[in-house]
Coordinates of C-alpha atoms and ligand atoms in Angstrom, one line a residue:
M249 CA 16.2 9.1 -0.7
K250 CA 13.3 9.3 1.3
F251 CA 9.3 7.8 -0.3
F252 CA 6.1 9.8 2.0
L253 CA 3.0 8.4 0.5
D254 CA 0.3 11.3 -0.3
T255 CA -2.4 10.6 1.1
A256 CA -5.2 10.3 3.8
N257 CA -6.0 6.6 2.8
V258 CA -5.5 4.6 5.7
E259 CA -5.8 0.9 3.6
Q260 CA -2.8 2.7 1.1
I261 CA -1.2 3.1 4.1
R262 CA -1.1 0.0 5.3
K263 CA 0.1 -1.4 2.5
A264 CA 2.6 0.9 1.7
S265 CA 4.0 -0.2 5.1
E266 CA 3.8 -3.4 4.5
L267 CA 6.4 -3.0 1.4
G268 CA 8.7 -1.4 4.6
L269 CA 10.1 1.7 2.2
L270 CA 7.4 4.1 3.4
D271 CA 9.2 6.9 5.8
G272 CA 5.9 9.1 5.7
V273 CA 2.7 10.6 4.7
T274 CA 1.7 13.7 3.8
T275 CA -1.8 15.0 4.0
N276 CA -3.5 18.4 2.8
P277 CA -7.4 19.2 3.4
T278 CA -8.4 17.9 0.3
L279 CA -7.1 14.3 1.0
I280 CA -8.4 14.7 4.0
S281 CA -11.6 15.5 3.2
R282 CA -11.7 12.5 0.5
E283 CA -12.1 9.9 3.3
G284 CA -14.9 10.9 4.8
R285 CA -13.9 10.8 9.0
E286 CA -13.4 12.6 11.8
F287 CA -10.5 14.7 11.6
K288 CA -7.9 13.3 14.8
G289 CA -9.4 9.6 14.7
L290 CA -8.2 9.0 11.0
I291 CA -4.7 11.4 11.9
E292 CA -4.3 9.4 15.0
E293 CA -4.5 5.6 13.2
I294 CA -2.1 7.3 10.4
C295 CA 0.2 8.2 13.2
G296 CA -0.4 4.5 14.8
I297 CA 0.7 2.7 11.6
V298 CA 3.2 5.3 10.3
S299 CA 6.4 5.9 12.7
G300 CA 8.3 8.3 10.1
P301 CA 6.8 12.5 9.5
V302 CA 2.8 12.4 8.9
N303 CA 2.3 15.6 8.1
T304 CA -0.8 17.4 8.3
E305 CA -2.1 20.9 7.4
V306 CA -3.5 23.8 9.3
V307 CA -6.0 26.0 8.2
S308 CA -6.4 29.5 9.8
R309 CA -4.9 32.1 7.2
D310 CA -3.5 34.4 10.2
A311 CA -0.2 33.4 12.0
E312 CA -1.7 33.7 16.1
G313 CA -4.4 30.6 14.3
M314 CA -2.0 29.0 12.7
I315 CA 0.6 28.9 15.8
S316 CA -2.7 27.3 17.9
E317 CA -3.5 24.7 15.4
A318 CA -0.1 23.8 15.4
K319 CA 0.3 22.9 19.0
E320 CA -3.0 20.9 18.9
L321 CA -1.6 19.0 16.2
V322 CA 1.4 18.2 17.7
K323 CA -0.3 17.0 20.5
I324 CA -1.8 13.8 18.5
A325 CA 1.6 12.2 18.3
G326 CA 5.1 12.1 18.7
N327 CA 5.8 12.1 14.9
I328 CA 3.3 15.1 13.6
V329 CA 4.8 17.5 11.2
V330 CA 2.2 20.6 11.0
K331 CA 1.8 21.7 7.3
I332 CA 1.9 26.1 7.2
P333 CA 0.9 27.1 4.0
L334 CA 3.7 29.8 1.8
I335 CA 2.1 33.2 2.8
R336 CA 3.2 35.9 5.0
E337 CA 1.3 34.4 7.9
G338 CA 2.4 31.4 7.3
L339 CA 6.3 32.3 7.5
K340 CA 5.9 34.4 10.9
A341 CA 4.1 30.9 12.4
V342 CA 6.7 28.9 11.3
K343 CA 9.4 31.1 13.0
V344 CA 7.9 30.7 16.3
L345 CA 6.9 27.6 16.0
S346 CA 10.7 26.3 14.3
A347 CA 11.7 28.5 17.2
E348 CA 9.7 25.9 20.1
G349 CA 10.9 23.1 17.9
I350 CA 7.8 22.5 16.8
K351 CA 8.7 20.7 13.1
T352 CA 6.7 22.7 9.8
N353 CA 6.8 22.0 6.5
V354 CA 6.2 25.0 4.4
T355 CA 3.5 23.7 1.3
L356 CA 2.3 25.6 -1.7
C357 CA 5.7 26.3 -2.6
F358 CA 5.5 27.5 -6.3
S359 CA 9.2 29.6 -6.6
P360 CA 12.4 29.6 -5.6
V361 CA 12.6 32.4 -3.5
Q362 CA 9.3 31.7 -2.2
A363 CA 11.3 28.4 -0.7
L364 CA 14.6 30.6 0.3
M365 CA 11.8 32.6 2.5
A366 CA 10.5 29.4 4.4
A367 CA 14.5 28.2 5.1
K368 CA 15.3 31.4 6.0
A369 CA 12.3 31.2 8.3
G370 CA 13.1 28.1 9.6
A371 CA 10.9 25.6 8.3
A372 CA 12.1 21.8 8.4
Y373 CA 10.6 20.8 5.5
I374 CA 9.7 22.9 2.0
S375 CA 7.4 21.3 -0.5
P376 CA 7.8 22.5 -4.1
F377 CA 4.5 21.2 -6.1
V378 CA 5.8 19.8 -9.5
G379 CA 3.0 18.4 -11.0
R380 CA 0.3 21.7 -10.2
L381 CA 3.5 23.4 -12.1
D382 CA 3.9 20.9 -15.1
D383 CA 0.2 21.7 -15.6
I384 CA 0.7 25.3 -16.2
S385 CA 2.8 24.6 -18.5
H386 CA 6.2 25.1 -16.2
R387 CA 8.8 22.5 -15.5
G388 CA 8.2 21.9 -12.0
M389 CA 11.5 20.1 -11.7
E390 CA 13.4 23.3 -13.1
L391 CA 11.8 24.4 -9.0
V392 CA 13.5 21.7 -7.7
E393 CA 16.4 21.9 -9.0
Q394 CA 16.9 25.5 -8.0
I395 CA 15.6 25.1 -4.7
I396 CA 18.5 22.3 -4.4
A397 CA 21.1 24.4 -5.5
I398 CA 20.0 27.2 -3.2
Y399 CA 19.9 25.5 -0.5
E400 CA 22.8 24.2 -1.3
N401 CA 24.9 27.4 -1.4
Y402 CA 24.0 28.3 2.3
G403 CA 24.1 25.3 3.5
Y404 CA 20.1 25.1 4.6
D405 CA 19.4 21.3 6.0
T406 CA 15.4 21.9 5.0
E407 CA 14.7 19.0 3.6
V408 CA 13.2 19.4 0.1
I409 CA 10.1 17.2 -0.5
V410 CA 9.1 17.3 -4.0
A411 CA 5.2 17.3 -3.9
S412 CA 2.0 17.4 -6.3
I413 CA 3.9 14.0 -7.7
R414 CA 1.8 12.5 -10.9
N415 CA 4.5 10.0 -12.3
P416 CA 7.4 8.2 -12.2
L417 CA 9.3 10.0 -14.0
H418 CA 8.9 12.7 -11.1
V419 CA 10.7 10.4 -8.6
L420 CA 13.3 9.5 -11.0
D421 CA 14.2 13.2 -11.8
A422 CA 14.2 13.5 -8.4
A423 CA 16.0 11.4 -7.3
L424 CA 18.9 12.5 -9.6
M425 CA 18.2 15.7 -8.7
G426 CA 19.1 14.9 -4.1
A427 CA 15.9 15.9 -3.7
D428 CA 15.5 14.7 0.2
I429 CA 12.4 12.9 0.3
A430 CA 9.4 12.0 -2.6
T431 CA 5.7 11.7 -1.5
M432 CA 3.8 10.4 -4.2
P433 CA 0.3 8.7 -4.7
Y434 CA 0.0 5.1 -3.9
G435 CA -0.5 4.1 -7.4
V436 CA 2.7 6.0 -8.0
M437 CA 4.7 3.9 -5.7
E438 CA 3.1 1.0 -7.6
H439 CA 4.4 2.4 -10.2
L440 CA 8.1 2.7 -9.3
I441 CA 8.1 -1.4 -8.6
N442 CA 6.7 -2.5 -11.7
H443 CA 8.5 -3.2 -15.4
P444 CA 7.0 -5.5 -18.3
L445 CA 10.3 -7.0 -18.7
T446 CA 10.5 -8.2 -15.4
G447 CA 7.3 -10.0 -15.4
I448 CA 7.6 -11.3 -18.6
G449 CA 11.3 -12.2 -17.7
L450 CA 9.8 -14.6 -14.6
E451 CA 7.3 -16.2 -16.5
K452 CA 10.0 -17.7 -19.1
F453 CA 12.7 -18.4 -16.1
L454 CA 9.5 -20.1 -13.9
A455 CA 8.7 -21.5 -17.6
D456 CA 12.1 -23.2 -18.4
W457 CA 12.7 -24.3 -14.7
K458 CA 9.7 -26.9 -15.0
K459 CA 11.8 -28.5 -17.6
V460 CA 14.7 -29.0 -15.2
G461 CA 15.0 -32.3 -13.9
Ligands
E4P491 C1 1.6 17.7 -0.6 O1 2.4 17.7 0.5 C2 0.7 18.1 -0.8 O2 -0.3 17.0 -0.5 C3 0.0 17.1 -3.0 O3 1.8 16.7 -3.1 C4 -0.4 17.4 -3.7 O4 -0.9 17.4 -5.1 P1 -1.6 17.4 -5.8 O5 -1.3 18.1 -6.8 O6 -1.9 16.1 -6.5 O7 -3.1 17.9 -5.1

């Protein structure tokens, strides 16, 4: 299972990367805007830290605009994956870009049939947003389960990125379902490591060790 960090914060990316378990990064216009930095320089810096895919999103609404943005984005670094919104024009753009060998991550996916359309268009990745579905009382992880089943039925090699992750249980469920990737905020990645009984157990072992002659 691959772990991506869902952030544009360089400090968090560095810290996660030092752990040696970071496989990639996803950004979006909101995450980029939080950093208050010039876009291209920020993405260049992130690509310098992470050797895996760095996902960055187009902002055009028409296929032509998305395609030309994508072609500019991939010039920034060899590991750029272009995020394209799951709308009609987006699917047109994905079809063209995938034929040209440009990897796309189709984002803002909220239904299994949307994911089917993205795979048919040639998306390298699909991003179902589980937390945002949970927020409106839909079971986000059910969407992931259905996408995995559909992709397995037809042998699509589009990788499933579980996105909009809010807590470690989303990561657990994603792993149990066999999702390819979980993209998560830095805090969730930290929570995956920690358990209070591990800390308590370690303290006790170290205290007892002091009694050993
Ligand atoms: C994924 O690529 C998106 O950047 C992200 O997971 C959105 O998550 P949010 O619902 O927490 O904004």
